Short mmCIF file of C-alpha atoms and ligand atoms in Angstrom, two decimals:
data_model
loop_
_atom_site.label_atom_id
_atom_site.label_comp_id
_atom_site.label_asym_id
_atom_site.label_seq_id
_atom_site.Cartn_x
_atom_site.Cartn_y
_atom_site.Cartn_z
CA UNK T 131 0.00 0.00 0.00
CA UNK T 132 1.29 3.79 -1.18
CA UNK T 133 0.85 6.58 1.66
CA UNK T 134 1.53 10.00 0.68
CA UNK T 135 2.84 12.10 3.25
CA UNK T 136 3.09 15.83 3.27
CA UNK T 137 5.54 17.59 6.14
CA UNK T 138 3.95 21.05 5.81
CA UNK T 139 6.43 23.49 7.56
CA UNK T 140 6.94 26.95 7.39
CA UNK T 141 9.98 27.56 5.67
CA UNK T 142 9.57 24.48 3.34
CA UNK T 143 7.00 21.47 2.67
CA UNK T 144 8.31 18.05 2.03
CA UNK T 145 6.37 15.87 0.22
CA UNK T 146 6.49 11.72 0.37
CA UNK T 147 5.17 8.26 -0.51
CA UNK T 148 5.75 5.91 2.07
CA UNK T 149 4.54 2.07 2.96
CA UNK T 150 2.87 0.61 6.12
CA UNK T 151 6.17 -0.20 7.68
CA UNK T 152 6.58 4.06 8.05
CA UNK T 153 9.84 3.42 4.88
CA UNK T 154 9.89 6.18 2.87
CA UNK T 155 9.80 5.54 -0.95
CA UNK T 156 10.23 8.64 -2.73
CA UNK T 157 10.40 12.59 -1.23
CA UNK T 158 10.65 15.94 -2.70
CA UNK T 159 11.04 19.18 -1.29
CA UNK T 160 10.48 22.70 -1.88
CA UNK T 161 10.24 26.25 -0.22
CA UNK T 162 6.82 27.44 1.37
CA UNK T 163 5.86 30.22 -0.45
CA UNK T 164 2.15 31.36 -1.23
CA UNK T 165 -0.50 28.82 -0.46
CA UNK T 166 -1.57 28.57 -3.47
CA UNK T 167 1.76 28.03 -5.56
CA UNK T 168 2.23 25.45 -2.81
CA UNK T 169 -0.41 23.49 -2.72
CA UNK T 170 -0.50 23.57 -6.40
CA UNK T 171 2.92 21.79 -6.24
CA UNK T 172 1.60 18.97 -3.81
CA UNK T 173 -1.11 18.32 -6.36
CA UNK T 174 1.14 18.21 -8.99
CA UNK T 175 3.95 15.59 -7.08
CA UNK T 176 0.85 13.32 -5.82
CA UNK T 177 -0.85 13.68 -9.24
CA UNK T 178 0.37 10.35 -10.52
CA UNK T 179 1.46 8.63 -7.55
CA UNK T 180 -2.22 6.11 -6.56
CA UNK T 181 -1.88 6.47 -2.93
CA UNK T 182 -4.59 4.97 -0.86
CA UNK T 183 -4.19 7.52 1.50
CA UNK T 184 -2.30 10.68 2.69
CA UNK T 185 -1.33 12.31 5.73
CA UNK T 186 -0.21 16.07 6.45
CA UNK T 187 1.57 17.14 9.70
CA UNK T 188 1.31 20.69 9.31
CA UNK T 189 2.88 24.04 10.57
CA UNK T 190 0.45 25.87 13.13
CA UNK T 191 -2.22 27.15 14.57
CA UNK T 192 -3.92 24.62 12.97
CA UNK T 193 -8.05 23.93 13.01
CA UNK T 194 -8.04 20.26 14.07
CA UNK T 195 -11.66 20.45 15.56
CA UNK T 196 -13.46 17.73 13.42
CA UNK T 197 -16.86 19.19 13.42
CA UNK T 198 -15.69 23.15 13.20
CA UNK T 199 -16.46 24.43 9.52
CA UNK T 200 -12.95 25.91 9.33
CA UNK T 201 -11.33 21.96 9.88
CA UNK T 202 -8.07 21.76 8.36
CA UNK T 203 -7.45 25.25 8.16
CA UNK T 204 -4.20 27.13 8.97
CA UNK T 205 -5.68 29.48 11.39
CA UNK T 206 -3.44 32.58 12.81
CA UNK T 207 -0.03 32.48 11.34
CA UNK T 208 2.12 35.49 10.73
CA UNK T 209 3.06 34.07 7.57
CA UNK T 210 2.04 36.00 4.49
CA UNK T 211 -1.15 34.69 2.80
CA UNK T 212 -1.32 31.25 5.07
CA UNK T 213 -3.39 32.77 8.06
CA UNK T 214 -7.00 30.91 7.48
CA UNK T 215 -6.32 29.28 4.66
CA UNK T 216 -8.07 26.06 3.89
CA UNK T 217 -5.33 23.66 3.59
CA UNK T 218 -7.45 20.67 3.93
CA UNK T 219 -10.07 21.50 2.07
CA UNK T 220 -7.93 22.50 -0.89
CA UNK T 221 -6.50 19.21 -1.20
CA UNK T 222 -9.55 17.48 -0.57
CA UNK T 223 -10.94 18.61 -3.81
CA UNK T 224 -8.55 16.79 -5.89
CA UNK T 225 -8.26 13.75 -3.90
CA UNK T 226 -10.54 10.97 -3.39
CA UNK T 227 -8.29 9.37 -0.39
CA UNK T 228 -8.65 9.57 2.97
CA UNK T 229 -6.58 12.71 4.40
CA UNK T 230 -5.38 12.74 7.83
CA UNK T 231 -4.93 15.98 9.55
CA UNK T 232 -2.51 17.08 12.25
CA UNK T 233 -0.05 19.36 13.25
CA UNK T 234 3.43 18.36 12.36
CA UNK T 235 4.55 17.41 16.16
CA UNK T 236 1.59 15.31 16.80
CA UNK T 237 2.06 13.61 13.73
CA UNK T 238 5.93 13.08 14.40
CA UNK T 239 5.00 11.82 18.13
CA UNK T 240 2.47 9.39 16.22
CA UNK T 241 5.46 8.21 14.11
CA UNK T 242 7.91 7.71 16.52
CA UNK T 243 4.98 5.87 18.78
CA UNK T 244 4.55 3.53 15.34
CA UNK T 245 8.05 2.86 14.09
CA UNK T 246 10.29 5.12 16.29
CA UNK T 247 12.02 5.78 19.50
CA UNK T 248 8.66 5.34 21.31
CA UNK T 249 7.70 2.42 18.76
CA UNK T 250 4.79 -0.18 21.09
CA UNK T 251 4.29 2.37 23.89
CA UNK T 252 1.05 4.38 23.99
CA UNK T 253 2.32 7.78 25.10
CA UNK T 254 5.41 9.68 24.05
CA UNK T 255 5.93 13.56 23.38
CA UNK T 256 8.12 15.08 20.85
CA UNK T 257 9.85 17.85 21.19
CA UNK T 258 11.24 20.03 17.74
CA UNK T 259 14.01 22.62 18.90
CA UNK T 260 14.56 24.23 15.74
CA UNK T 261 13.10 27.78 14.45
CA UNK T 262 10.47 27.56 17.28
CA UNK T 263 9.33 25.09 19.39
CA UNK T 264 6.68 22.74 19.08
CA UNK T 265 5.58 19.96 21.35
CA UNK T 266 3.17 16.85 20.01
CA UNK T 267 1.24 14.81 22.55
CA UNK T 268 0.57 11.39 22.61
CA UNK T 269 -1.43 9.64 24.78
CA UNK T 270 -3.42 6.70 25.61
CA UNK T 271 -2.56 5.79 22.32
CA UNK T 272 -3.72 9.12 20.51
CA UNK T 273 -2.88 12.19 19.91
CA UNK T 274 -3.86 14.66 22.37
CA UNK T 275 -6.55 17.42 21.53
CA UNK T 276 -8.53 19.85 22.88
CA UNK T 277 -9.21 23.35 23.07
CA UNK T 278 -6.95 23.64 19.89
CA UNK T 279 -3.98 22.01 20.43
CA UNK T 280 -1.01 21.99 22.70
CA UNK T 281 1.68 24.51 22.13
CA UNK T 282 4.06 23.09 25.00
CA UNK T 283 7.14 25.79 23.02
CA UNK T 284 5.56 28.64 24.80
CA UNK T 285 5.19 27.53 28.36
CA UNK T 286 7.49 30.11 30.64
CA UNK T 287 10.47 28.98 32.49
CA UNK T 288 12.72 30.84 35.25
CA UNK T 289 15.48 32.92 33.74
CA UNK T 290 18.78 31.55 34.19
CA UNK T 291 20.78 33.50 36.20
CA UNK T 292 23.43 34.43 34.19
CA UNK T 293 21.18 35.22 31.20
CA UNK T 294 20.49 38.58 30.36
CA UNK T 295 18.89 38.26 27.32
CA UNK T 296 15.45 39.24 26.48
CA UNK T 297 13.72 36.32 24.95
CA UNK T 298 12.76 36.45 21.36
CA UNK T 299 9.17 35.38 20.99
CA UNK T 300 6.54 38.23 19.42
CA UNK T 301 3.80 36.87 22.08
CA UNK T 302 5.58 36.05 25.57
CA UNK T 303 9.05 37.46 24.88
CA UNK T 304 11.05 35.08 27.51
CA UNK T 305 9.02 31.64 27.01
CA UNK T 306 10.69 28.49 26.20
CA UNK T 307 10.74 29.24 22.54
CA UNK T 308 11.54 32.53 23.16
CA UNK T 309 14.76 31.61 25.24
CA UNK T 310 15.67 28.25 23.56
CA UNK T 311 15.16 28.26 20.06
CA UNK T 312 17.53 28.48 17.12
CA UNK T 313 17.07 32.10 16.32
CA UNK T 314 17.19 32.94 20.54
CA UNK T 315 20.29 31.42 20.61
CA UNK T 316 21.75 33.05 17.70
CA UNK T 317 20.55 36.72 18.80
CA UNK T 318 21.75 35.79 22.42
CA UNK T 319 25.33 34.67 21.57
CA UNK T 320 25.52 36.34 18.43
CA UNK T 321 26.87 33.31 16.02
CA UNK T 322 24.70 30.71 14.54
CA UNK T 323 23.91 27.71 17.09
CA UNK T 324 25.98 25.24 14.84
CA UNK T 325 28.77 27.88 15.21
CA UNK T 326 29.06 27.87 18.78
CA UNK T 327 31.79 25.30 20.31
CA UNK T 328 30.56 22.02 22.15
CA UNK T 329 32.12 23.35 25.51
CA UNK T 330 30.07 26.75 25.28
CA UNK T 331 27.81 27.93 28.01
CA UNK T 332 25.33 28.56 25.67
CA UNK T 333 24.84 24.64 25.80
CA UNK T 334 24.37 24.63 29.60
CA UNK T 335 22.06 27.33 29.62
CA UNK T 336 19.96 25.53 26.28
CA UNK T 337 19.64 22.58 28.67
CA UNK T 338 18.52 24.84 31.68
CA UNK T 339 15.60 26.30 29.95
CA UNK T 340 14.86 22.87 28.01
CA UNK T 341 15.03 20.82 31.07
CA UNK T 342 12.61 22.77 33.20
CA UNK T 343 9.98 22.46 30.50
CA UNK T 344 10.16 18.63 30.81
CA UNK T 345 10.01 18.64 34.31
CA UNK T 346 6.85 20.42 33.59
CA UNK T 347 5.68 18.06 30.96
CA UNK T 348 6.70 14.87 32.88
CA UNK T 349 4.91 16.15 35.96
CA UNK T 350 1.51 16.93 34.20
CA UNK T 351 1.28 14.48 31.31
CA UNK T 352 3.63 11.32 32.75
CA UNK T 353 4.43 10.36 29.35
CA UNK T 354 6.71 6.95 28.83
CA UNK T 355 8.78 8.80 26.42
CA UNK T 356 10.45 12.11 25.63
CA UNK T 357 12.05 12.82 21.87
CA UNK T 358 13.89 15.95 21.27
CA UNK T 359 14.09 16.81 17.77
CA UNK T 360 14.76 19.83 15.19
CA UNK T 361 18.10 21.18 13.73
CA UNK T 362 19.28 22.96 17.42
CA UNK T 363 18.93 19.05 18.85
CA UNK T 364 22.14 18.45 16.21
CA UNK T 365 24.02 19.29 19.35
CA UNK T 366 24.26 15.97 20.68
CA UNK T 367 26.41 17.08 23.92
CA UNK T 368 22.85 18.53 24.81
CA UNK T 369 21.30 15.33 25.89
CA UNK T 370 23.52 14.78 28.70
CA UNK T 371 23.06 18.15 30.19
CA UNK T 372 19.04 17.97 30.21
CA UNK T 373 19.24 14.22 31.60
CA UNK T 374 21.03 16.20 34.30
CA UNK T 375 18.69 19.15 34.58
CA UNK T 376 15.78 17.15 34.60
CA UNK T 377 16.88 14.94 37.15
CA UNK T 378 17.69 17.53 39.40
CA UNK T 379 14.75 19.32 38.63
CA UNK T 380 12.45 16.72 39.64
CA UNK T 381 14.53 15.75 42.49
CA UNK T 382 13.50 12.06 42.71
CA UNK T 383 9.83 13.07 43.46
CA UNK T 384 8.19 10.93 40.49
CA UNK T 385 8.52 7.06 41.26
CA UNK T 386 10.40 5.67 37.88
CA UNK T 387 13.50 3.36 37.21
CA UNK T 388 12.80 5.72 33.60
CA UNK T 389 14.30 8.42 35.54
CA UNK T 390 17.30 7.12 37.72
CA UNK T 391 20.70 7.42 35.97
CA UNK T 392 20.89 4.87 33.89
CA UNK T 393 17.26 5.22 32.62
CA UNK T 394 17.21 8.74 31.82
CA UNK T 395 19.24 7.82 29.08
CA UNK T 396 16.60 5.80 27.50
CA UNK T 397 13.94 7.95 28.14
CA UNK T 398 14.58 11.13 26.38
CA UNK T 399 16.00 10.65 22.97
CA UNK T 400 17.12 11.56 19.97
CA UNK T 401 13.88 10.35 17.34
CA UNK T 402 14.56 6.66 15.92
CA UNK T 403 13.40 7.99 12.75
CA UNK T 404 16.30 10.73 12.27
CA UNK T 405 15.43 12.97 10.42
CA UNK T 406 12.51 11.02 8.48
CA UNK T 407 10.61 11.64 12.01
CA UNK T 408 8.28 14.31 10.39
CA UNK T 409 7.66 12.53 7.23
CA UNK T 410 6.84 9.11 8.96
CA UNK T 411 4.42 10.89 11.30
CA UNK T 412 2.78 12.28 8.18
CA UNK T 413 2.47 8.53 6.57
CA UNK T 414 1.46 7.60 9.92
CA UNK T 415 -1.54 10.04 10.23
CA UNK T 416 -2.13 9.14 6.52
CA UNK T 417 -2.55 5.31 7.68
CA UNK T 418 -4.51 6.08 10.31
CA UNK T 419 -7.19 7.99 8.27
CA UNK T 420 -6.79 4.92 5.93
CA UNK T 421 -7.65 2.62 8.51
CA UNK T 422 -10.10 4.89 10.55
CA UNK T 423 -12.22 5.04 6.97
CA UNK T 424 -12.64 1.35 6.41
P1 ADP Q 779 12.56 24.23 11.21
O1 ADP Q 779 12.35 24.42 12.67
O2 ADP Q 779 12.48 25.51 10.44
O3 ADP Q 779 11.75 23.12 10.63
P2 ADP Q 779 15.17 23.12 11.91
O4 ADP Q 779 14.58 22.11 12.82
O5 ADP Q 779 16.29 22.68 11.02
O6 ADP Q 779 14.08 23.75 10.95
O7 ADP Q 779 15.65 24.32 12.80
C1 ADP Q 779 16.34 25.40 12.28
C2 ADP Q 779 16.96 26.16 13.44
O8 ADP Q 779 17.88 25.29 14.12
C3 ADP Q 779 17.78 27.39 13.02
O9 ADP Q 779 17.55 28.43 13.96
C4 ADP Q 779 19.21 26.90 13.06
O10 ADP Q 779 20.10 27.95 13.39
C5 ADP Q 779 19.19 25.86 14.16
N1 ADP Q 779 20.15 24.79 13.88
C6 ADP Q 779 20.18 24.00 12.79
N2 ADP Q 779 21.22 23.13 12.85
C7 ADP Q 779 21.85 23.39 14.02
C8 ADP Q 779 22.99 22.83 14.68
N3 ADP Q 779 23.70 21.84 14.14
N4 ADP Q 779 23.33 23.36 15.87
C9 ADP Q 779 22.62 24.35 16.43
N5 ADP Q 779 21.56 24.92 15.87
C10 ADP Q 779 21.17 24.45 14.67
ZN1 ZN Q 780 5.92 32.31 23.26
#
């Protein structure tokens, strides 16, 4: 069976045909730029491709409310001509197949709980540290839902002590994604994140702000799996320091061999999928609208 998969992001949209065992086939790529031009160019790559199915993980706000007449709509992005546009419903004019909807963390979660790092276990979050920050929840064996969806890269965290800088995000200034994310690290230190040395402080202070969001997370979701993803998340020496922040954030008040020292290690990860994690989520969404439609 042929999924399609479409990684909608901001900056660019990668486009896929994957199989039920979440391997990708065949992928394109190419910059976002008006909806329209856009979406004309996933028409055009799925065209001639008979997939029973396709799945989108896309770039948010997102309308993921089932039974709201503006489902599968981009609702309140910045981003020129995209804010309430009917992605969905565009594409579901020129395809017959079932369309699964999501944003692109949920959907990378749902991949990495399919064929991943979190691949049998029915809750996981994942994290993308890249241009923002974006959180997908899984749990109970779905993605979680609600109100709109979760945007776990704006909680706040405390300031580090030694950090002076502002915080870079239009809405909260000094919230996680504000503090920690590619472009608040490059306007804090003044060099590109893959620029700065492995024994930086910048790294230390990454992991303080990172670290006290999962504490968060861990204490109000419990999920059986954390995966840190996006470009900044490169920086492998990072993993260490937030197993250490975390640990000593939560100072052994939750009850888990996943968090002693040995099993932090295990529990938040790089994604088993690499960089194919938002891809696979979107050909796992696809397969579960395939499979929720029979
Ligand atoms: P996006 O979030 O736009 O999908 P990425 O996940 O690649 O894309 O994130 C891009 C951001 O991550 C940029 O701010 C970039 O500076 C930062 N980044 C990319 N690679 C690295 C790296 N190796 N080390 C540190 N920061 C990086
Ligand atoms: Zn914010």
């Amino acid at each position: 069976m042929l999924i399609g998969a479409v990684e909608a992001g901001g900056t660019k949209f990668v486009c896929g045909i994957g199989n039920e065992q979440g391997e990708v086939l065949d992928r394109i790529s190419f910059p976002t730029e008006q909806p329209e031009k856009t979406l004309a160019q996933v028409k055009a790559y799925f065209q001639d491709k008979q997939v029973e199915a396709i799945g989108i993980g896309s770039f948010g706000p997102i309308n993921i409310d089932r039974t709201s007449p503006q489902y599968g709509y981009v609702t309140t992005t910045p981003k020129p001509g995209w804010s309430n546009y009917p992605v969905l419903p565009e594409l579901k004019k020129v395809f017959e197949v079932p369309i699964g909807w999501d944003t692109d963390v949920n959907a990378a979660a749902l991949g990495e709980a399919t064929w991943g790092a979190a691949k049998g276990l029915d809750s996981c979050l994942y994290y993308t540290i890249g241009t923002g920050v974006g959180v997908g929840v899984y749990a109970e064996g779905k993605m979680v839902h609600g109100l709109v969806h979760p945007e776990g890269g704006h909680v706040l965290t405390r300031r580090h002590p030694d950090d002076t800088y502002e915080g870079k995000c239009p809405y909260h200034g000094d919230c996680l994604e504000g503090m920690a994310a590619g472009p608040a690290l490059e306007a804090r230190w003044k060099v590109k994140g893959h620029e700065l040395p492995v024994d930086h402080p910048a790294w230390e202070m990454e992991a303080f702000y990172i670290g006290q969001a999962l504490v968060s997370a861990i204490l109000l979701l419990s999920p059986k799996k954390i995966i840190l993803g996006g470009g900044v998340m490169h920086q492998k020496q990072l993993f260490p320091l937030i197993h250490e922040q975390v640990r000593s954030g939560l100072k052994g008040y939750v009850a888990s061999s996943a968090l002693d020292a040995d099993g932090i290690v295990d529990y938040i990860v790089a994604p088993g999928l690499g960089d194919n994690a938002g891809l696979c989520g979107s050909i796992a969404l696809g397969l579960r609208a395939f499979e929720e439609s029979k």
